[in-house]
Short mmCIF file of C-alpha atoms in Angstrom, two decimals:
data_model
loop_
_atom_site.label_atom_id
_atom_site.label_comp_id
_atom_site.label_asym_id
_atom_site.label_seq_id
_atom_site.Cartn_x
_atom_site.Cartn_y
_atom_site.Cartn_z
CA MET A 916 -38.49 -76.40 -16.83
CA LYS A 917 -36.43 -79.57 -15.43
CA ASP A 918 -39.77 -80.40 -13.76
CA ALA A 919 -41.22 -80.43 -17.20
CA VAL A 920 -38.58 -82.92 -18.71
CA GLN A 921 -38.88 -85.06 -15.86
CA ARG A 922 -42.78 -85.23 -16.17
CA ILE A 923 -42.19 -86.49 -20.01
CA ASN A 924 -39.52 -88.98 -18.55
CA VAL A 925 -42.17 -90.41 -16.57
CA GLU A 926 -44.97 -90.16 -19.04
CA TYR A 927 -42.61 -91.65 -22.07
CA GLY A 928 -40.99 -94.39 -19.77
CA LEU A 929 -37.91 -92.91 -20.98
CA ASN A 930 -35.47 -93.99 -17.59
CA LEU A 931 -33.67 -90.58 -18.97
CA THR A 932 -30.34 -90.08 -16.73
CA ASP A 933 -29.77 -86.76 -14.88
CA GLU A 934 -27.27 -85.84 -17.52
CA GLU A 935 -30.02 -86.06 -20.39
CA ILE A 936 -32.55 -84.28 -18.55
CA GLU A 937 -30.04 -81.30 -18.00
CA ILE A 938 -29.10 -81.26 -21.70
CA ILE A 939 -33.14 -81.38 -22.78
CA THR A 940 -33.64 -78.72 -20.53
CA LYS A 941 -30.96 -76.57 -21.66
CA GLN A 942 -32.70 -77.25 -25.33
CA VAL A 943 -36.04 -76.24 -24.12
CA GLU A 944 -34.98 -73.11 -22.35
CA ALA A 945 -33.03 -72.13 -25.76
CA GLY A 946 -35.88 -72.76 -27.57
CA GLN A 947 -37.98 -70.55 -25.25
CA ARG A 948 -35.56 -67.95 -25.50
CA LEU A 949 -35.43 -68.07 -29.65
CA PHE A 950 -39.47 -68.34 -29.38
CA GLN A 951 -39.91 -65.16 -27.15
CA LYS A 952 -39.13 -62.96 -30.05
CA LEU A 953 -42.12 -64.08 -31.74
CA TYR A 954 -44.41 -62.48 -29.21
CA GLU A 955 -42.71 -58.93 -29.67
CA VAL A 956 -44.55 -58.85 -33.22
CA ASP A 957 -47.76 -57.30 -33.72
CA VAL A 958 -50.05 -59.75 -34.58
CA GLU A 959 -53.45 -58.04 -34.16
CA GLY A 960 -55.73 -59.47 -36.61
CA VAL A 961 -53.38 -61.73 -38.54
CA VAL A 962 -54.84 -65.09 -39.32
CA PRO A 963 -52.06 -68.10 -38.69
CA ALA A 964 -50.86 -69.70 -41.64
CA LEU A 965 -52.82 -72.95 -40.53
CA LYS A 966 -54.34 -73.64 -43.79
CA ILE A 967 -51.69 -75.39 -45.95
CA ASP A 968 -53.07 -74.25 -49.39
CA PRO A 969 -50.34 -74.42 -51.89
CA ALA A 970 -52.13 -71.84 -54.16
CA GLU A 971 -52.21 -69.40 -51.56
CA ARG A 972 -48.59 -69.72 -50.04
CA SER A 973 -46.46 -66.74 -50.06
CA MET B 914 -19.21 -96.62 -73.58
CA LYS B 915 -16.91 -96.98 -70.58
CA MET B 916 -17.42 -96.58 -67.17
CA GLN B 917 -15.61 -92.85 -67.47
CA ASP B 918 -17.80 -91.73 -69.98
CA LEU B 919 -20.65 -91.66 -67.52
CA GLU B 920 -19.16 -88.68 -65.83
CA ASN B 921 -19.93 -86.57 -68.74
CA LEU B 922 -23.77 -88.03 -69.38
CA THR B 923 -26.50 -85.69 -68.74
CA ILE B 924 -29.86 -86.81 -68.97
CA ALA B 925 -30.73 -84.29 -71.68
CA GLY B 926 -27.53 -85.53 -73.60
CA VAL B 927 -28.58 -89.24 -73.37
CA ALA B 928 -32.06 -89.16 -73.71
CA PRO B 929 -31.91 -88.86 -77.64
CA GLU B 930 -29.09 -91.66 -78.02
CA VAL B 931 -31.72 -94.12 -75.77
CA GLN B 932 -34.45 -92.88 -77.78
CA SER B 933 -32.44 -93.67 -81.26
CA ARG B 934 -31.34 -97.04 -79.62
CA LYS B 935 -27.37 -95.85 -79.96
CA ILE B 936 -27.34 -96.58 -75.99
CA SER B 937 -28.89 -99.17 -74.47
CA PRO B 938 -30.80 -98.96 -71.07
CA VAL B 939 -29.38 -102.57 -69.97
CA GLU B 940 -25.87 -101.51 -71.04
CA LEU B 941 -26.36 -98.11 -69.26
CA THR B 942 -27.64 -99.67 -66.23
CA ARG B 943 -24.79 -101.90 -66.23
CA LEU B 944 -22.42 -99.41 -66.29
CA PHE B 945 -23.70 -97.12 -63.55
CA LEU B 946 -23.91 -100.55 -61.21
CA ALA B 947 -20.49 -101.17 -61.86
CA ARG B 948 -19.31 -97.94 -61.10
CA ILE B 949 -21.49 -98.16 -57.76
CA VAL B 950 -19.66 -101.07 -56.83
CA ARG B 951 -16.33 -99.64 -57.65
CA LEU B 952 -17.05 -96.37 -55.68
CA ASN B 953 -19.68 -96.75 -53.21
CA PRO B 954 -17.65 -98.24 -50.43
CA VAL B 955 -15.65 -95.12 -50.70
CA LEU B 956 -18.70 -92.64 -51.02
CA ASN B 957 -21.35 -94.44 -49.09
CA ALA B 958 -23.92 -92.61 -51.19
CA TYR B 959 -26.31 -95.56 -51.39
CA VAL B 960 -27.73 -97.74 -48.32
CA THR B 961 -29.29 -100.20 -50.60
CA ILE B 962 -28.48 -100.98 -54.29
CA THR B 963 -31.36 -102.56 -56.03
CA ALA B 964 -29.13 -104.38 -59.14
CA GLU B 965 -31.48 -107.17 -60.04
CA ASN B 966 -34.80 -104.89 -60.05
CA ALA B 967 -32.84 -102.12 -61.85
CA LEU B 968 -31.70 -104.56 -64.67
CA ALA B 969 -35.08 -105.86 -64.90
CA GLN B 970 -36.55 -102.26 -65.62
CA ALA B 971 -33.93 -101.56 -67.86
CA GLN B 972 -34.49 -104.67 -70.10
CA ARG B 973 -38.20 -103.60 -69.93
CA ALA B 974 -37.41 -100.11 -70.93
CA GLU B 975 -34.94 -101.68 -73.84
CA ASP B 976 -37.89 -103.92 -75.06
CA GLU B 977 -40.23 -101.09 -75.26
CA ILE B 978 -38.30 -98.86 -77.04
CA ALA B 979 -37.43 -101.44 -79.40
CA GLN B 980 -40.94 -101.75 -80.20
CA GLY B 981 -41.30 -98.06 -80.65
CA ASN B 982 -43.22 -97.21 -77.24
CA TYR B 983 -40.76 -94.53 -76.27
CA ARG B 984 -42.27 -92.77 -73.20
CA GLY B 985 -40.22 -89.79 -73.04
CA ALA B 986 -36.85 -87.99 -71.67
CA LEU B 987 -36.22 -90.50 -68.34
CA HIS B 988 -37.03 -93.92 -70.35
CA GLY B 989 -33.99 -95.95 -69.74
CA ILE B 990 -32.66 -93.12 -67.23
CA PRO B 991 -30.93 -94.61 -63.95
CA PHE B 992 -32.10 -92.96 -60.74
CA SER B 993 -31.22 -93.11 -57.12
CA ILE B 994 -34.45 -91.86 -54.34
CA LYS B 995 -33.57 -90.66 -50.87
CA ASP B 996 -34.23 -93.67 -48.49
CA ASN B 997 -36.93 -91.86 -46.35
CA ILE B 998 -39.41 -92.16 -49.69
CA ALA B 999 -41.40 -95.00 -49.82
CA THR B 1000 -40.30 -97.94 -52.37
CA HIS B 1001 -42.62 -100.92 -53.22
CA GLY B 1002 -40.72 -104.11 -51.73
CA VAL B 1003 -37.62 -102.02 -51.32
CA ARG B 1004 -36.43 -101.82 -47.54
CA THR B 1005 -36.71 -97.64 -46.65
CA THR B 1006 -35.14 -96.76 -43.40
CA ALA B 1007 -35.59 -92.89 -43.33
CA GLY B 1008 -31.80 -92.91 -42.02
CA SER B 1009 -33.23 -94.40 -38.85
CA LYS B 1010 -33.01 -97.81 -36.89
CA VAL B 1011 -36.22 -97.29 -35.88
CA LEU B 1012 -37.08 -98.72 -39.50
CA ASP B 1013 -34.37 -100.46 -40.47
CA ASN B 1014 -36.27 -103.52 -41.54
CA TRP B 1015 -39.30 -101.41 -43.06
CA VAL B 1016 -40.13 -102.84 -46.63
CA PRO B 1017 -43.17 -100.84 -47.98
CA ASP B 1018 -46.10 -102.53 -49.79
CA PHE B 1019 -46.59 -99.53 -52.16
CA ASP B 1020 -44.37 -96.65 -53.58
CA ALA B 1021 -44.43 -92.96 -53.11
CA THR B 1022 -46.26 -91.15 -56.03
CA VAL B 1023 -43.03 -89.67 -57.09
CA VAL B 1024 -41.54 -93.25 -57.49
CA THR B 1025 -44.61 -94.18 -59.11
CA LYS B 1026 -44.24 -91.34 -61.43
CA LEU B 1027 -40.88 -91.88 -62.17
CA LYS B 1028 -41.54 -95.45 -63.27
CA GLU B 1029 -44.24 -94.55 -65.41
CA SER B 1030 -41.55 -92.73 -67.22
CA GLY B 1031 -39.63 -95.44 -67.53
CA ALA B 1032 -36.88 -94.41 -65.57
CA ILE B 1033 -34.61 -97.08 -63.91
CA ILE B 1034 -34.39 -97.36 -59.85
CA LEU B 1035 -30.84 -98.12 -59.21
CA GLY B 1036 -31.03 -97.77 -55.16
CA LYS B 1037 -31.65 -95.64 -52.13
CA THR B 1038 -29.71 -93.17 -50.92
CA ASN B 1039 -28.29 -92.38 -47.37
CA LEU B 1040 -29.48 -89.46 -45.57
CA HIS B 1041 -29.08 -87.72 -41.87
CA GLU B 1042 -31.07 -89.76 -39.47
CA TRP B 1043 -34.63 -88.91 -39.65
CA ALA B 1044 -33.48 -86.51 -42.20
CA LEU B 1045 -33.04 -83.95 -39.23
CA GLY B 1046 -29.75 -82.30 -40.10
CA GLY B 1047 -27.43 -81.29 -42.73
CA THR B 1048 -24.32 -83.40 -42.58
CA THR B 1049 -25.41 -86.98 -43.58
CA ILE B 1050 -23.14 -88.39 -40.75
CA ASN B 1051 -25.52 -91.27 -39.66
CA PRO B 1052 -24.92 -93.30 -36.65
CA PHE B 1053 -26.57 -96.21 -38.08
CA TYR B 1054 -25.76 -96.13 -42.14
CA GLY B 1055 -22.45 -94.41 -42.06
CA THR B 1056 -21.00 -91.23 -43.25
CA THR B 1057 -21.65 -90.12 -46.88
CA ARG B 1058 -18.34 -88.54 -48.39
CA ASN B 1059 -18.16 -85.67 -50.82
CA PRO B 1060 -16.94 -86.61 -53.91
CA TRP B 1061 -14.86 -83.50 -54.29
CA ASP B 1062 -12.85 -84.05 -51.13
CA LEU B 1063 -13.39 -87.29 -49.19
CA ASN B 1064 -12.46 -85.67 -45.94
CA ARG B 1065 -15.78 -83.66 -45.99
CA ILE B 1066 -19.37 -83.93 -45.59
CA ALA B 1067 -21.66 -84.16 -48.94
CA GLY B 1068 -23.98 -81.95 -47.01
CA GLY B 1069 -27.72 -82.85 -46.29
CA SER B 1070 -30.07 -84.24 -45.26
CA SER B 1071 -30.12 -85.70 -49.07
CA GLY B 1072 -26.08 -86.33 -49.00
CA GLY B 1073 -26.25 -89.34 -50.41
CA SER B 1074 -28.31 -88.15 -53.34
CA GLY B 1075 -26.08 -85.55 -53.48
CA ALA B 1076 -22.91 -87.49 -53.72
CA ALA B 1077 -24.64 -89.91 -56.16
CA VAL B 1078 -25.45 -87.74 -58.66
CA ALA B 1079 -21.60 -85.69 -58.57
CA ALA B 1080 -20.05 -88.91 -58.47
CA SER B 1081 -22.12 -90.06 -61.66
CA LEU B 1082 -23.80 -92.94 -59.62
CA CYS B 1083 -26.96 -91.94 -61.15
CA LEU B 1084 -28.07 -89.44 -63.62
CA GLY B 1085 -30.88 -88.04 -61.44
CA SER B 1086 -32.21 -88.37 -57.63
CA ILE B 1087 -35.27 -87.73 -55.65
CA GLY B 1088 -34.83 -86.19 -52.30
CA THR B 1089 -36.85 -84.42 -49.80
CA ASP B 1090 -36.08 -80.59 -48.16
CA SER B 1091 -37.84 -79.14 -45.31
CA ALA B 1092 -34.90 -76.90 -44.06
CA GLN B 1093 -32.12 -77.15 -46.89
CA SER B 1094 -32.23 -80.76 -47.76
CA VAL B 1095 -32.06 -80.88 -51.31
CA ARG B 1096 -30.18 -77.60 -51.96
CA ASN B 1097 -27.46 -77.69 -49.48
CA PRO B 1098 -26.02 -81.29 -50.49
CA ALA B 1099 -26.57 -79.92 -54.15
CA SER B 1100 -24.49 -76.97 -53.12
CA MET B 1101 -21.89 -78.68 -51.22
CA CYS B 1102 -21.61 -81.35 -54.09
CA GLY B 1103 -21.39 -78.80 -56.79
CA ILE B 1104 -24.97 -79.84 -59.10
CA ALA B 1105 -28.34 -78.50 -59.58
CA GLY B 1106 -31.04 -79.16 -56.85
CA LEU B 1107 -34.53 -77.78 -56.90
CA LYS B 1108 -36.99 -77.25 -54.07
CA PRO B 1109 -40.12 -76.47 -55.84
CA THR B 1110 -43.08 -74.52 -54.79
CA TYR B 1111 -44.82 -76.34 -51.82
CA GLY B 1112 -47.23 -79.04 -53.04
CA ARG B 1113 -45.93 -78.87 -56.70
CA ILE B 1114 -44.39 -82.37 -56.37
CA SER B 1115 -46.48 -85.09 -54.18
CA GLN B 1116 -44.89 -85.97 -50.62
CA TYR B 1117 -47.33 -88.91 -50.61
CA GLY B 1118 -45.19 -91.81 -49.45
CA THR B 1119 -42.53 -89.54 -47.46
CA VAL B 1120 -41.76 -91.16 -44.69
CA PRO B 1121 -43.61 -89.26 -41.66
CA GLY B 1122 -41.39 -87.28 -39.27
CA THR B 1123 -38.56 -86.93 -41.90
CA GLY B 1124 -39.44 -82.92 -42.34
CA ALA B 1125 -42.33 -80.93 -40.84
CA TYR B 1126 -45.61 -81.55 -42.79
CA SER B 1127 -45.91 -77.61 -43.80
CA CYS B 1128 -42.40 -77.01 -44.49
CA ASN B 1129 -41.23 -80.21 -46.22
CA HIS B 1130 -40.93 -80.68 -50.51
CA THR B 1131 -40.31 -83.38 -52.39
CA GLY B 1132 -37.41 -82.08 -54.30
CA ILE B 1133 -34.80 -82.95 -57.36
CA LEU B 1134 -31.20 -83.58 -57.61
CA ALA B 1135 -29.17 -83.54 -61.30
CA LYS B 1136 -26.14 -82.36 -62.85
CA THR B 1137 -27.97 -79.64 -64.82
CA VAL B 1138 -30.57 -76.94 -64.81
CA ALA B 1139 -31.69 -78.58 -67.80
CA ASP B 1140 -32.03 -82.03 -66.64
CA THR B 1141 -33.74 -80.84 -63.24
CA ALA B 1142 -36.39 -79.41 -65.63
CA ILE B 1143 -36.98 -82.31 -67.43
CA ILE B 1144 -37.38 -84.40 -64.14
CA LEU B 1145 -39.81 -82.12 -62.95
CA SER B 1146 -42.41 -82.19 -66.11
CA ALA B 1147 -42.15 -86.05 -64.85
CA VAL B 1148 -42.80 -86.16 -61.25
CA ALA B 1149 -45.03 -82.90 -60.58
CA GLY B 1150 -48.61 -82.63 -60.54
CA HIS B 1151 -51.46 -82.88 -58.16
CA ASP B 1152 -52.04 -86.08 -56.56
CA PRO B 1153 -55.07 -86.95 -54.75
CA LYS B 1154 -53.33 -89.35 -52.14
CA ASP B 1155 -51.58 -85.87 -50.95
CA ARG B 1156 -54.00 -83.41 -50.08
CA LEU B 1157 -51.20 -80.87 -49.55
CA SER B 1158 -50.56 -81.12 -53.47
CA ALA B 1159 -50.89 -78.57 -55.66
CA ARG B 1160 -53.92 -78.28 -58.72
CA GLN B 1161 -51.68 -76.03 -60.44
CA PRO B 1162 -51.09 -77.19 -64.17
CA VAL B 1163 -47.55 -79.00 -64.73
CA GLY B 1164 -45.31 -77.03 -67.24
CA LYS B 1165 -43.17 -77.98 -70.04
CA TYR B 1166 -40.28 -76.68 -68.32
CA ALA B 1167 -37.39 -77.51 -70.27
CA GLU B 1168 -38.86 -75.46 -73.02
CA SER B 1169 -38.63 -72.77 -70.97
CA LEU B 1170 -34.75 -72.78 -71.46
CA GLY B 1171 -33.27 -70.54 -73.69
CA LYS B 1172 -35.73 -68.00 -73.20
CA ASN B 1173 -34.80 -64.43 -72.88
CA VAL B 1174 -33.82 -63.11 -69.37
CA LYS B 1175 -33.11 -59.40 -70.17
CA GLY B 1176 -34.79 -56.64 -67.77
CA LEU B 1177 -35.89 -59.22 -65.13
CA LYS B 1178 -35.26 -57.69 -61.74
CA VAL B 1179 -33.45 -59.95 -59.31
CA GLY B 1180 -33.81 -59.25 -55.31
CA ILE B 1181 -30.50 -59.86 -53.48
CA LEU B 1182 -31.86 -60.96 -50.33
CA ARG B 1183 -30.36 -59.59 -47.12
CA GLY B 1184 -30.32 -60.69 -43.55
CA TYR B 1185 -29.29 -62.65 -40.49
CA PHE B 1186 -28.09 -65.43 -42.44
CA GLU B 1187 -24.78 -63.10 -43.64
CA GLU B 1188 -23.98 -63.59 -39.89
CA VAL B 1189 -22.23 -66.68 -40.83
CA MET B 1190 -21.03 -66.19 -44.24
CA ALA B 1191 -17.52 -67.10 -45.34
CA THR B 1192 -15.80 -64.05 -47.42
CA GLU B 1193 -14.78 -66.45 -50.41
CA VAL B 1194 -18.52 -67.40 -50.51
CA ARG B 1195 -19.57 -63.89 -50.62
CA GLN B 1196 -16.71 -62.98 -53.12
CA VAL B 1197 -18.25 -66.12 -55.39
CA PHE B 1198 -21.63 -65.05 -55.15
CA TYR B 1199 -20.83 -61.68 -55.91
CA ASP B 1200 -19.04 -62.81 -58.90
CA ALA B 1201 -22.07 -64.69 -59.92
CA LEU B 1202 -24.41 -61.94 -59.70
CA ALA B 1203 -21.94 -59.97 -62.04
CA VAL B 1204 -22.58 -62.83 -64.79
CA LEU B 1205 -26.41 -62.31 -64.17
CA LYS B 1206 -25.98 -58.46 -64.75
CA LYS B 1207 -23.93 -59.12 -67.97
CA LEU B 1208 -27.05 -61.57 -68.95
CA GLY B 1209 -28.95 -58.13 -68.56
CA LEU B 1210 -30.73 -58.87 -65.57
CA GLU B 1211 -31.25 -56.01 -62.90
CA THR B 1212 -30.07 -56.40 -59.08
CA GLU B 1213 -31.10 -54.59 -56.11
CA GLU B 1214 -30.52 -55.59 -52.47
CA VAL B 1215 -34.01 -56.42 -50.51
CA THR B 1216 -35.09 -57.60 -47.46
CA ILE B 1217 -38.34 -57.94 -45.25
CA PRO B 1218 -39.10 -56.28 -41.88
CA HIS B 1219 -39.26 -59.59 -39.96
CA MET B 1220 -36.43 -61.67 -41.93
CA ASP B 1221 -34.77 -61.96 -38.57
CA LEU B 1222 -37.72 -64.15 -37.10
CA ILE B 1223 -37.40 -66.81 -39.84
CA PRO B 1224 -35.14 -69.09 -37.79
CA ALA B 1225 -37.62 -68.84 -34.63
CA VAL B 1226 -40.74 -69.47 -36.73
CA LYS B 1227 -38.88 -72.40 -38.97
CA VAL B 1228 -37.73 -74.12 -35.80
CA CYS B 1229 -40.58 -73.89 -34.11
CA THR B 1230 -42.79 -75.43 -36.70
CA SER B 1231 -40.32 -78.12 -37.56
CA ARG B 1232 -40.05 -79.16 -33.96
CA VAL B 1233 -43.77 -79.48 -33.28
CA GLU B 1234 -44.97 -80.88 -36.39
CA ASN B 1235 -41.95 -83.64 -36.51
CA ALA B 1236 -42.68 -84.53 -32.92
CA SER B 1237 -46.20 -85.17 -33.53
CA ALA B 1238 -45.14 -87.83 -36.24
CA HIS B 1239 -42.77 -89.18 -33.73
CA ASP B 1240 -45.16 -89.44 -30.63
CA HIS B 1241 -45.56 -93.48 -30.89
CA ASN B 1242 -41.88 -94.40 -31.29
CA LEU B 1243 -40.88 -92.13 -28.50
CA ARG B 1244 -43.05 -93.88 -25.85
CA THR B 1245 -42.13 -97.59 -27.25
CA ARG B 1246 -38.41 -97.21 -28.79
CA ALA B 1247 -36.73 -93.84 -27.56
CA ARG B 1248 -33.49 -95.61 -27.62
CA ASP B 1249 -33.69 -96.75 -30.96
CA TYR B 1250 -32.82 -92.63 -31.90
CA SER B 1251 -29.38 -91.32 -31.90
CA PRO B 1252 -29.18 -89.08 -28.38
CA GLN B 1253 -28.85 -86.01 -30.44
CA THR B 1254 -32.38 -86.54 -32.31
CA LEU B 1255 -34.09 -87.94 -29.18
CA TYR B 1256 -33.38 -85.00 -27.07
CA ALA B 1257 -34.36 -82.93 -30.24
CA TYR B 1258 -37.88 -84.40 -30.73
CA LEU B 1259 -38.28 -84.53 -26.57
CA SER B 1260 -37.60 -80.78 -26.48
CA ALA B 1261 -40.04 -80.28 -29.12
CA LEU B 1262 -42.71 -81.95 -26.74
CA LEU B 1263 -42.40 -79.13 -24.60
CA VAL B 1264 -43.18 -76.06 -26.93
CA PRO B 1265 -46.58 -74.62 -26.09
CA ALA B 1266 -49.43 -74.79 -28.44
CA SER B 1267 -49.66 -71.32 -28.11
CA THR B 1268 -46.21 -70.54 -29.11
CA TYR B 1269 -47.23 -72.90 -32.28
CA VAL B 1270 -49.89 -70.75 -33.26
CA MET B 1271 -47.94 -67.48 -32.72
CA ALA B 1272 -45.54 -68.74 -35.27
CA GLN B 1273 -47.88 -69.26 -37.49
CA ARG B 1274 -49.29 -65.83 -37.20
CA VAL B 1275 -45.69 -64.50 -37.72
CA ARG B 1276 -45.24 -66.89 -40.89
CA ARG B 1277 -48.36 -65.51 -42.45
CA ILE B 1278 -46.82 -62.09 -41.84
CA ILE B 1279 -43.25 -63.20 -43.23
CA CYS B 1280 -45.62 -64.68 -46.31
CA ASP B 1281 -47.27 -61.28 -46.96
CA GLU B 1282 -44.06 -59.62 -46.86
CA PHE B 1283 -42.42 -61.87 -49.52
CA ARG B 1284 -45.51 -61.45 -51.48
CA ALA B 1285 -45.01 -57.73 -51.52
CA LEU B 1286 -41.49 -57.85 -52.52
CA LEU B 1287 -42.43 -59.91 -55.29
CA GLU B 1288 -43.98 -56.98 -56.73
CA ARG B 1289 -41.02 -55.26 -56.90
CA VAL B 1290 -38.64 -58.24 -58.39
CA GLN B 1291 -39.28 -61.22 -60.11
CA LEU B 1292 -36.49 -63.43 -58.74
CA PHE B 1293 -34.39 -63.82 -55.53
CA ALA B 1294 -30.84 -64.55 -55.28
CA ILE B 1295 -28.78 -65.64 -52.04
CA PRO B 1296 -25.88 -68.00 -51.48
CA THR B 1297 -27.10 -71.70 -51.02
CA VAL B 1298 -24.72 -71.95 -47.90
CA GLY B 1299 -22.93 -69.59 -45.92
CA PHE B 1300 -19.63 -71.68 -46.16
CA PRO B 1301 -18.25 -74.46 -48.45
CA ALA B 1302 -18.42 -78.02 -47.26
CA PRO B 1303 -16.88 -78.62 -44.00
CA THR B 1304 -14.99 -81.31 -42.62
CA ILE B 1305 -16.36 -84.68 -41.14
CA GLU B 1306 -14.07 -83.77 -38.44
CA GLU B 1307 -15.43 -80.21 -37.90
CA CYS B 1308 -18.83 -81.69 -37.86
CA ASN B 1309 -18.40 -84.17 -35.08
CA SER B 1310 -16.65 -81.65 -33.11
CA GLY B 1311 -19.64 -79.34 -33.30
CA TRP B 1312 -17.26 -76.38 -34.49
CA LEU B 1313 -16.93 -74.77 -38.01
CA ASN B 1314 -13.53 -72.64 -39.28
CA ILE B 1315 -15.03 -69.69 -41.04
CA ASP B 1316 -12.36 -66.94 -42.07
CA GLY B 1317 -10.30 -68.19 -39.49
CA LYS B 1318 -12.73 -67.93 -36.46
CA LYS B 1319 -14.56 -70.60 -34.56
CA VAL B 1320 -18.10 -70.67 -35.09
CA ARG B 1321 -20.64 -73.04 -33.76
CA ARG B 1322 -22.31 -75.28 -36.29
CA GLN B 1323 -25.47 -75.39 -34.49
CA ASP B 1324 -27.31 -72.97 -32.12
CA ALA B 1325 -30.97 -72.61 -31.13
CA ARG B 1326 -31.48 -71.35 -34.42
CA SER B 1327 -30.53 -74.73 -36.05
CA GLY B 1328 -27.58 -75.64 -38.15
CA ALA B 1329 -25.79 -72.79 -39.59
CA ASP B 1330 -26.09 -74.22 -42.81
CA SER B 1331 -29.59 -73.88 -43.09
CA PHE B 1332 -29.78 -69.84 -42.13
CA CYS B 1333 -29.68 -69.22 -46.26
CA ALA B 1334 -32.36 -72.11 -47.15
CA ILE B 1335 -34.90 -71.60 -44.63
CA PRO B 1336 -36.61 -68.49 -46.02
CA PHE B 1337 -37.93 -70.79 -48.64
CA ASN B 1338 -39.37 -73.33 -46.51
CA VAL B 1339 -41.16 -71.11 -44.61
CA THR B 1340 -42.68 -69.28 -47.40
CA GLY B 1341 -42.96 -72.55 -49.57
CA LEU B 1342 -41.27 -70.51 -52.56
CA PRO B 1343 -39.35 -72.44 -55.20
CA SER B 1344 -35.73 -72.26 -54.94
CA LEU B 1345 -32.72 -73.68 -57.10
CA ASN B 1346 -29.34 -74.28 -56.34
CA VAL B 1347 -26.95 -74.08 -59.05
CA CYS B 1348 -22.99 -74.29 -58.83
CA CYS B 1349 -21.40 -70.83 -59.00
CA GLY B 1350 -17.86 -71.32 -58.27
CA PHE B 1351 -15.14 -73.08 -56.34
CA SER B 1352 -13.41 -72.63 -52.65
CA SER B 1353 -10.20 -72.32 -51.94
CA ALA B 1354 -10.37 -75.95 -51.02
CA ALA B 1355 -11.63 -76.70 -54.25
CA THR B 1356 -15.26 -77.60 -53.19
CA PRO B 1357 -17.99 -76.31 -54.57
CA ILE B 1358 -20.10 -73.29 -53.80
CA GLY B 1359 -23.77 -72.58 -54.69
CA MET B 1360 -25.99 -70.01 -55.38
CA GLN B 1361 -29.77 -69.97 -54.70
CA ILE B 1362 -32.42 -68.65 -57.76
CA ALA B 1363 -35.85 -68.58 -56.20
CA SER B 1364 -38.97 -66.76 -56.94
CA GLY B 1365 -42.74 -66.42 -56.88
CA PRO B 1366 -45.02 -69.62 -56.34
CA PHE B 1367 -45.28 -71.86 -59.28
CA GLN B 1368 -42.45 -69.73 -60.89
CA GLU B 1369 -40.26 -72.90 -61.52
CA GLU B 1370 -40.14 -72.17 -65.67
CA LEU B 1371 -38.54 -68.39 -64.97
CA ILE B 1372 -36.18 -70.04 -62.13
CA PHE B 1373 -35.09 -72.34 -65.06
CA SER B 1374 -34.63 -69.93 -67.64
CA VAL B 1375 -32.29 -67.79 -65.57
CA ALA B 1376 -30.49 -70.84 -63.83
CA HIS B 1377 -29.97 -72.24 -67.19
CA ALA B 1378 -28.79 -68.99 -68.91
CA TYR B 1379 -26.47 -68.66 -65.93
CA GLU B 1380 -24.99 -72.36 -66.27
CA GLN B 1381 -24.70 -71.23 -70.25
CA ALA B 1382 -22.60 -68.34 -69.37
CA THR B 1383 -20.13 -70.29 -67.05
CA ASP B 1384 -18.77 -73.63 -66.86
CA TRP B 1385 -18.70 -74.44 -63.31
CA HIS B 1386 -21.47 -77.10 -63.74
CA LYS B 1387 -19.20 -78.98 -66.29
CA ARG B 1388 -16.38 -79.99 -63.63
CA ARG B 1389 -16.39 -83.14 -62.09
CA PRO B 1390 -14.71 -84.75 -59.08
CA VAL B 1391 -11.65 -86.38 -59.64
CA LEU B 1392 -12.06 -89.86 -58.26
CA GLU B 1393 -9.87 -93.21 -57.74
CA ILE B 1394 -11.64 -94.99 -60.69
CA ASN B 1395 -9.89 -92.15 -62.99
#
């Protein structure tokens, strides 16, 4: 994951320090662990809530 | 009228006096401005004060009323606007360094509607940087302090709005809420705060990147439920400039107050948010439920099968949608973000698109589960924040003291202060904070009353009944001016 952060660093011209790259990498990894639970849900046939229609919300 | 008299003013109370010309909008505005000059250096609720404009608006209101052209309950009423909402000719920073000199050449629709109602805009209120957090400890514009205890935060991200209303530095304020940002400061400052149904109030003119597109809401902070209802009628409605705004007709919400609430069923939400809930918040909340029961409401504990996934859905959605709005600035002005905010946006760039879509599929399931619950109950109740306002020192340290235990203020699921609020950002359901008690440190504790889509009238009727049965909303912070 550190490689991905470094690619962003170059692409965005950020000049991040090693310490900053470490912090961001840890945040990305923590996010990945959190989001992993989403993949455990059976979403067969479920349409994403991408159409943001207030009349249909909830 | 004296400056201290402002503390007990409400919109519902003062509007008839303004209409009958017993109270002058110019005099009222001058008093509020004088109070701001006196107290804002301590509270830091306002980042910009528009005294000259406000007095000109007040004079216009006074002239119109004198000519018999009274526009309604907001005519001549002093307001503040969160500083991520565009105001024509007035600097709008979004609490950021990036926009420290941005002066919009247009008004947000909510501001236009307020002005059309004859409201007076006193200034712009402080917020968490880019509205991305719940403390309003802002590295560029300073920390907003809680009027009930100056060593504590006022909540956030609309912390300036919460402090301004609670300290009687305005009678109403407009904020935004993508995770908690209206209800949290309302809770911590002991006032009413409404996050309406998604799309109920136009978001046109809210600075992009100050809340995820699909989770953000324009909201209202005021001293009472009645005032919140009055304001909603004035600012809600479809807006052709906001494709996400709703076409549902706008109610005369103040007329719903006083309706019989007997027999309504309230679902007491259970779930992950109870992990970080102080005993005294739990106790105050149970006491509030007892009041609702006395009013004739029925309660039952409810949850949904995927409740625990709400933080993952919310964080994924917010990160990705926010990051897309910041892409240009991240490439050109990255060092104009505070480190914490910069790291959050950069980490969001690495969330795979497939994860975002998965989050939206789970979100659909969660919305359907709430819809099913709403066939059993008409309302939900839940504390607004699991703990009373923490000290500024605690927030800066990153640790909270809850029931004598050290708890991280923030983890991968975002700020612990947002846990109770985000179910209603993920689902878009309306939710209102009412003050329901005070902590052992004499700071306010709030309860959310929520319901189905566009059921604001129902929420107002129950919340108003609760306020009438209690006197928490009548308490005022003791400030130096007294």
